[in-house]
Amino acid sequence: DAKTTQPTSMDCAEGRAANLPCNHSTISGNEYVYWYRQIHSQGPQYIIHGLKNNETNEMASLIITEDRKSSTLILPHATLRDTAVYYCIVSVTYAGNNRKLIWGLGTSLAVNP
Amino acid sequence: DADVTQTPRNRITKTGKRIMLECSQTKGHDRMYWYRQDPGLGLRLIYYSFDVKDINKGEISDGYSVSRQAQAKFSLSLESAIPNQTALYFCATSDRGAGETQYFGPGTRLLVL
């Protein structure tokens, strides 16, 4: 089972910031939070990941709470092309140091004109 | 050119037929993965390979087999296709040092009649 919970769907106005929440209350100390998105049945696309500190790249920002039990993905200026399903994933450790992704159902973000 | 390619992109087959889905990558990554995606179930891992001599079962490997012909090629076979294998199939790759940052192909849409 996925270790994360996300809202099923969200709306955002074009040009505004989109803030996508994720709860991961059972995350372990060495597990990362990953965000991917999938646009209309295309292959999922990596967005960003983090462990403890907030992270920013050219696509988005990731804000992780101090207790690491939740995080927020921020798309600073959403465009219509950001309409997609966004997946928040906590990797699962197995067989020593190996990790794998357990995918949930994600949040369907609709960016409206 | 795309870094991760999948062939065919669409396939219709009949119950009992053997089919092969192929994946090639030019990213130079050691690790390759096969997922399937069904409506309402998210992505599920079928098989993964950490290098040419390493093949591992994922969470839903029954009815599937794989072959890692080279670092760049990873094929998925359905020995005797059945209708509940109708799904969207994705290949992904990752680098050895960043296992959860995966890069996905465009997907193969398979329909088993």
mmCIF file of C-alpha atoms in Angstrom:
data_model
loop_
_atom_site.group_PDB
_atom_site.id
_atom_site.type_symbol
_atom_site.label_atom_id
_atom_site.label_comp_id
_atom_site.label_asym_id
_atom_site.label_seq_id
_atom_site.Cartn_x
_atom_site.Cartn_y
_atom_site.Cartn_z
ATOM 1 C CA ASP A 1 0.000 0.000 0.000
ATOM 2 C CA ALA A 2 1.063 3.545 -0.683
ATOM 3 C CA LYS A 3 2.510 5.375 2.295
ATOM 4 C CA THR A 4 0.982 8.684 1.249
ATOM 5 C CA THR A 5 -2.463 10.266 1.137
ATOM 6 C CA GLN A 6 -3.412 13.024 -1.271
ATOM 7 C CA PRO A 7 -6.649 14.767 -2.190
ATOM 8 C CA THR A 8 -8.298 13.159 -5.167
ATOM 9 C CA SER A 9 -8.618 16.367 -7.147
ATOM 10 C CA MET A 10 -7.863 20.081 -7.032
ATOM 11 C CA ASP A 11 -8.463 23.158 -9.141
ATOM 12 C CA CYS A 12 -6.214 26.122 -9.731
ATOM 13 C CA ALA A 13 -6.544 29.323 -11.751
ATOM 14 C CA GLU A 14 -4.013 29.856 -14.507
ATOM 15 C CA GLY A 15 -1.174 32.095 -13.357
ATOM 16 C CA ARG A 16 -1.762 31.403 -9.689
ATOM 17 C CA ALA A 17 0.293 29.171 -7.449
ATOM 18 C CA ALA A 18 -0.850 25.573 -7.159
ATOM 19 C CA ASN A 19 -0.241 24.063 -3.724
ATOM 20 C CA LEU A 20 -0.601 20.284 -3.642
ATOM 21 C CA PRO A 21 -0.604 18.697 -0.167
ATOM 22 C CA CYS A 22 0.548 15.224 0.790
ATOM 23 C CA ASN A 23 0.463 13.357 4.094
ATOM 24 C CA HIS A 24 3.091 10.731 4.869
ATOM 25 C CA SER A 25 2.815 10.262 8.613
ATOM 26 C CA THR A 26 4.621 6.880 8.675
ATOM 27 C CA ILE A 27 7.685 8.020 6.773
ATOM 28 C CA SER A 28 10.980 6.678 8.106
ATOM 29 C CA GLY A 29 14.026 8.780 8.798
ATOM 30 C CA ASN A 30 15.931 7.794 5.670
ATOM 31 C CA GLU A 31 13.014 7.784 3.237
ATOM 32 C CA TYR A 32 12.711 10.483 0.632
ATOM 33 C CA VAL A 33 9.570 12.177 -0.640
ATOM 34 C CA TYR A 34 9.282 12.127 -4.417
ATOM 35 C CA TRP A 35 6.875 13.943 -6.686
ATOM 36 C CA TYR A 36 6.011 12.887 -10.201
ATOM 37 C CA ARG A 37 3.290 13.956 -12.570
ATOM 38 C CA GLN A 38 1.484 12.268 -15.428
ATOM 39 C CA ILE A 39 -0.105 14.236 -18.210
ATOM 40 C CA HIS A 40 -2.997 12.449 -19.884
ATOM 41 C CA SER A 41 -1.699 8.840 -19.900
ATOM 42 C CA GLN A 42 1.808 9.847 -20.971
ATOM 43 C CA GLY A 43 4.770 8.409 -19.097
ATOM 44 C CA PRO A 44 5.131 9.867 -15.600
ATOM 45 C CA GLN A 45 7.592 12.737 -15.299
ATOM 46 C CA TYR A 46 9.894 13.299 -12.343
ATOM 47 C CA ILE A 47 9.421 16.701 -10.694
ATOM 48 C CA ILE A 48 11.381 16.948 -7.463
ATOM 49 C CA HIS A 49 12.373 15.080 -4.321
ATOM 50 C CA GLY A 50 13.562 15.867 -0.819
ATOM 51 C CA LEU A 51 14.515 14.378 2.523
ATOM 52 C CA LYS A 52 14.326 17.064 5.196
ATOM 53 C CA ASN A 53 15.068 20.422 3.670
ATOM 54 C CA ASN A 54 12.906 22.391 1.311
ATOM 55 C CA GLU A 55 13.907 22.016 -2.308
ATOM 56 C CA THR A 56 13.421 24.111 -5.422
ATOM 57 C CA ASN A 57 14.135 23.488 -9.065
ATOM 58 C CA GLU A 58 13.004 24.926 -12.367
ATOM 59 C CA MET A 59 9.681 23.113 -12.179
ATOM 60 C CA ALA A 60 8.525 23.418 -8.590
ATOM 61 C CA SER A 61 9.251 23.844 -4.908
ATOM 62 C CA LEU A 62 8.886 21.185 -2.247
ATOM 63 C CA ILE A 63 8.119 22.189 1.302
ATOM 64 C CA ILE A 64 8.535 19.440 3.930
ATOM 65 C CA THR A 65 7.304 19.993 7.470
ATOM 66 C CA GLU A 66 9.799 19.788 10.289
ATOM 67 C CA ASP A 67 8.336 16.501 11.562
ATOM 68 C CA ARG A 68 8.397 15.196 7.961
ATOM 69 C CA LYS A 69 4.848 13.914 8.240
ATOM 70 C CA SER A 70 3.571 16.032 5.398
ATOM 71 C CA SER A 71 4.760 18.037 2.424
ATOM 72 C CA THR A 72 3.485 20.474 -0.181
ATOM 73 C CA LEU A 73 4.412 20.719 -3.821
ATOM 74 C CA ILE A 74 4.195 24.266 -5.127
ATOM 75 C CA LEU A 75 3.883 25.171 -8.787
ATOM 76 C CA PRO A 76 4.503 28.922 -8.537
ATOM 77 C CA HIS A 77 2.686 30.061 -11.679
ATOM 78 C CA ALA A 78 0.444 27.291 -12.939
ATOM 79 C CA THR A 79 -0.269 27.087 -16.659
ATOM 80 C CA LEU A 80 -2.800 25.030 -18.586
ATOM 81 C CA ARG A 81 0.012 22.628 -19.440
ATOM 82 C CA ASP A 82 0.384 21.800 -15.749
ATOM 83 C CA THR A 83 -2.983 20.019 -15.798
ATOM 84 C CA ALA A 84 -2.029 16.479 -14.794
ATOM 85 C CA VAL A 85 -2.155 13.845 -12.081
ATOM 86 C CA TYR A 86 0.457 14.573 -9.420
ATOM 87 C CA TYR A 87 1.877 11.692 -7.410
ATOM 88 C CA CYS A 88 3.471 12.073 -4.003
ATOM 89 C CA ILE A 89 5.572 9.000 -3.258
ATOM 90 C CA VAL A 90 7.616 7.826 -0.330
ATOM 91 C CA SER A 91 10.142 5.198 -1.345
ATOM 92 C CA VAL A 92 10.053 1.860 0.435
ATOM 93 C CA THR A 93 13.277 0.314 1.639
ATOM 94 C CA TYR A 94 13.769 -3.405 1.033
ATOM 95 C CA ALA A 95 16.566 -5.982 0.875
ATOM 96 C CA GLY A 96 19.118 -3.853 2.637
ATOM 97 C CA ASN A 97 19.708 -0.520 1.002
ATOM 98 C CA ASN A 98 17.464 -0.917 -2.018
ATOM 99 C CA ARG A 99 14.456 1.358 -2.413
ATOM 100 C CA LYS A 100 11.444 1.270 -4.660
ATOM 101 C CA LEU A 101 8.517 3.521 -5.362
ATOM 102 C CA ILE A 102 5.021 2.570 -4.252
ATOM 103 C CA TRP A 103 2.570 4.567 -6.339
ATOM 104 C CA GLY A 104 -0.781 5.775 -5.070
ATOM 105 C CA LEU A 105 -3.572 7.347 -7.101
ATOM 106 C CA GLY A 106 -2.315 10.935 -6.924
ATOM 107 C CA THR A 107 -4.098 14.273 -7.147
ATOM 108 C CA SER A 108 -5.741 15.264 -10.392
ATOM 109 C CA LEU A 109 -4.938 18.960 -10.821
ATOM 110 C CA ALA A 110 -7.039 20.994 -13.225
ATOM 111 C CA VAL A 111 -5.635 24.396 -14.158
ATOM 112 C CA ASN A 112 -8.449 26.587 -15.393
ATOM 113 C CA PRO A 113 -8.218 29.627 -17.706
ATOM 114 C CA ASP B 1 15.045 11.852 -29.802
ATOM 115 C CA ALA B 2 13.404 10.369 -26.755
ATOM 116 C CA ASP B 3 15.691 8.931 -24.084
ATOM 117 C CA VAL B 4 13.374 5.994 -23.342
ATOM 118 C CA THR B 5 11.448 4.418 -26.188
ATOM 119 C CA GLN B 6 8.849 1.688 -26.195
ATOM 120 C CA THR B 7 7.556 -0.437 -29.025
ATOM 121 C CA PRO B 8 4.856 -0.980 -30.003
ATOM 122 C CA ARG B 9 2.886 2.017 -28.780
ATOM 123 C CA ASN B 10 -0.422 0.238 -29.232
ATOM 124 C CA ARG B 11 -1.176 -3.449 -29.561
ATOM 125 C CA ILE B 12 -4.308 -5.526 -29.880
ATOM 126 C CA THR B 13 -3.956 -9.255 -29.407
ATOM 127 C CA LYS B 14 -6.064 -12.291 -28.686
ATOM 128 C CA THR B 15 -6.254 -14.470 -25.606
ATOM 129 C CA GLY B 16 -3.519 -17.094 -25.583
ATOM 130 C CA LYS B 17 -1.121 -15.259 -27.890
ATOM 131 C CA ARG B 18 2.463 -14.580 -26.926
ATOM 132 C CA ILE B 19 3.531 -10.980 -27.224
ATOM 133 C CA MET B 20 6.633 -8.975 -26.436
ATOM 134 C CA LEU B 21 6.908 -5.347 -25.463
ATOM 135 C CA GLU B 22 10.289 -3.748 -25.975
ATOM 136 C CA CYS B 23 12.062 -0.917 -24.238
ATOM 137 C CA SER B 24 15.265 0.855 -25.221
ATOM 138 C CA GLN B 25 17.096 3.680 -23.493
ATOM 139 C CA THR B 26 19.921 5.999 -24.430
ATOM 140 C CA LYS B 27 20.428 7.459 -20.958
ATOM 141 C CA GLY B 28 23.182 5.004 -20.049
ATOM 142 C CA HIS B 29 21.331 3.953 -16.916
ATOM 143 C CA ASP B 30 21.950 0.612 -15.248
ATOM 144 C CA ARG B 31 18.480 0.132 -13.823
ATOM 145 C CA MET B 32 15.333 -0.596 -15.798
ATOM 146 C CA TYR B 33 11.739 -1.257 -14.759
ATOM 147 C CA TRP B 34 8.433 -2.454 -16.150
ATOM 148 C CA TYR B 35 5.157 -1.133 -14.719
ATOM 149 C CA ARG B 36 1.535 -1.554 -15.609
ATOM 150 C CA GLN B 37 -1.177 1.006 -15.005
ATOM 151 C CA ASP B 38 -4.848 0.222 -14.632
ATOM 152 C CA PRO B 39 -7.640 2.730 -14.019
ATOM 153 C CA GLY B 40 -8.135 3.247 -10.290
ATOM 154 C CA LEU B 41 -5.048 1.232 -9.313
ATOM 155 C CA GLY B 42 -2.066 3.448 -10.047
ATOM 156 C CA LEU B 43 1.262 2.112 -11.312
ATOM 157 C CA ARG B 44 2.341 -1.352 -10.196
ATOM 158 C CA LEU B 45 5.815 -2.790 -10.605
ATOM 159 C CA ILE B 46 6.072 -5.975 -12.681
ATOM 160 C CA TYR B 47 9.816 -6.598 -12.951
ATOM 161 C CA TYR B 48 13.002 -4.641 -12.473
ATOM 162 C CA SER B 49 16.649 -5.091 -13.358
ATOM 163 C CA PHE B 50 19.602 -3.390 -11.694
ATOM 164 C CA ASP B 51 22.058 -4.540 -14.352
ATOM 165 C CA VAL B 52 22.295 -6.998 -17.229
ATOM 166 C CA LYS B 53 22.734 -10.010 -14.958
ATOM 167 C CA ASP B 54 20.172 -8.971 -12.374
ATOM 168 C CA ILE B 55 16.425 -9.599 -12.763
ATOM 169 C CA ASN B 56 13.925 -9.225 -9.936
ATOM 170 C CA LYS B 57 10.213 -9.779 -9.602
ATOM 171 C CA GLY B 58 8.004 -6.899 -8.661
ATOM 172 C CA GLU B 59 4.640 -7.009 -6.971
ATOM 173 C CA ILE B 60 2.675 -8.456 -9.918
ATOM 174 C CA SER B 61 5.053 -10.674 -11.946
ATOM 175 C CA ASP B 62 2.734 -13.669 -12.477
ATOM 176 C CA GLY B 63 1.993 -14.174 -16.171
ATOM 177 C CA TYR B 64 4.972 -12.061 -17.270
ATOM 178 C CA SER B 65 8.623 -12.658 -18.030
ATOM 179 C CA VAL B 66 11.460 -10.309 -18.924
ATOM 180 C CA SER B 67 14.771 -10.311 -20.702
ATOM 181 C CA ARG B 68 17.610 -7.828 -20.256
ATOM 182 C CA GLN B 69 19.418 -8.238 -23.546
ATOM 183 C CA ALA B 70 21.851 -5.392 -22.964
ATOM 184 C CA GLN B 71 22.238 -2.417 -20.691
ATOM 185 C CA ALA B 72 20.030 -0.437 -23.015
ATOM 186 C CA LYS B 73 17.316 -3.008 -23.692
ATOM 187 C CA PHE B 74 14.694 -4.580 -21.440
ATOM 188 C CA SER B 75 11.825 -6.618 -22.900
ATOM 189 C CA LEU B 76 8.583 -7.729 -21.283
ATOM 190 C CA SER B 77 6.806 -10.854 -22.519
ATOM 191 C CA LEU B 78 3.322 -12.134 -21.979
ATOM 192 C CA GLU B 79 3.638 -15.844 -22.661
ATOM 193 C CA SER B 80 -0.093 -16.434 -23.009
ATOM 194 C CA ALA B 81 -2.032 -13.202 -22.914
ATOM 195 C CA ILE B 82 -5.305 -12.991 -21.013
ATOM 196 C CA PRO B 83 -7.911 -10.201 -20.992
ATOM 197 C CA ASN B 84 -7.053 -8.955 -17.504
ATOM 198 C CA GLN B 85 -3.589 -8.063 -18.816
ATOM 199 C CA THR B 86 -5.232 -5.283 -20.783
ATOM 200 C CA ALA B 87 -3.495 -2.198 -19.440
ATOM 201 C CA LEU B 88 -1.062 0.625 -20.098
ATOM 202 C CA TYR B 89 2.536 -0.575 -19.754
ATOM 203 C CA PHE B 90 5.457 1.687 -18.941
ATOM 204 C CA CYS B 91 9.177 1.115 -19.028
ATOM 205 C CA ALA B 92 11.414 3.269 -16.835
ATOM 206 C CA THR B 93 15.117 3.697 -16.162
ATOM 207 C CA SER B 94 17.170 5.108 -13.340
ATOM 208 C CA ASP B 95 20.787 5.721 -12.522
ATOM 209 C CA ARG B 96 22.555 3.529 -9.972
ATOM 210 C CA GLY B 97 23.054 6.360 -7.530
ATOM 211 C CA ALA B 98 19.537 7.776 -7.750
ATOM 212 C CA GLY B 99 17.250 4.785 -7.854
ATOM 213 C CA GLU B 100 13.998 6.557 -7.269
ATOM 214 C CA THR B 101 14.495 9.268 -9.881
ATOM 215 C CA GLN B 102 13.045 7.309 -12.734
ATOM 216 C CA TYR B 103 12.620 8.302 -16.353
ATOM 217 C CA PHE B 104 9.645 6.824 -18.147
ATOM 218 C CA GLY B 105 8.916 5.840 -21.701
ATOM 219 C CA PRO B 106 5.738 6.917 -23.490
ATOM 220 C CA GLY B 107 3.895 3.695 -22.708
ATOM 221 C CA THR B 108 2.358 0.807 -24.611
ATOM 222 C CA ARG B 109 -1.396 0.466 -24.641
ATOM 223 C CA LEU B 110 -2.264 -3.236 -24.772
ATOM 224 C CA LEU B 111 -5.697 -4.692 -25.411
ATOM 225 C CA VAL B 112 -6.212 -8.433 -25.016
ATOM 226 C CA LEU B 113 -9.440 -9.692 -26.556
#
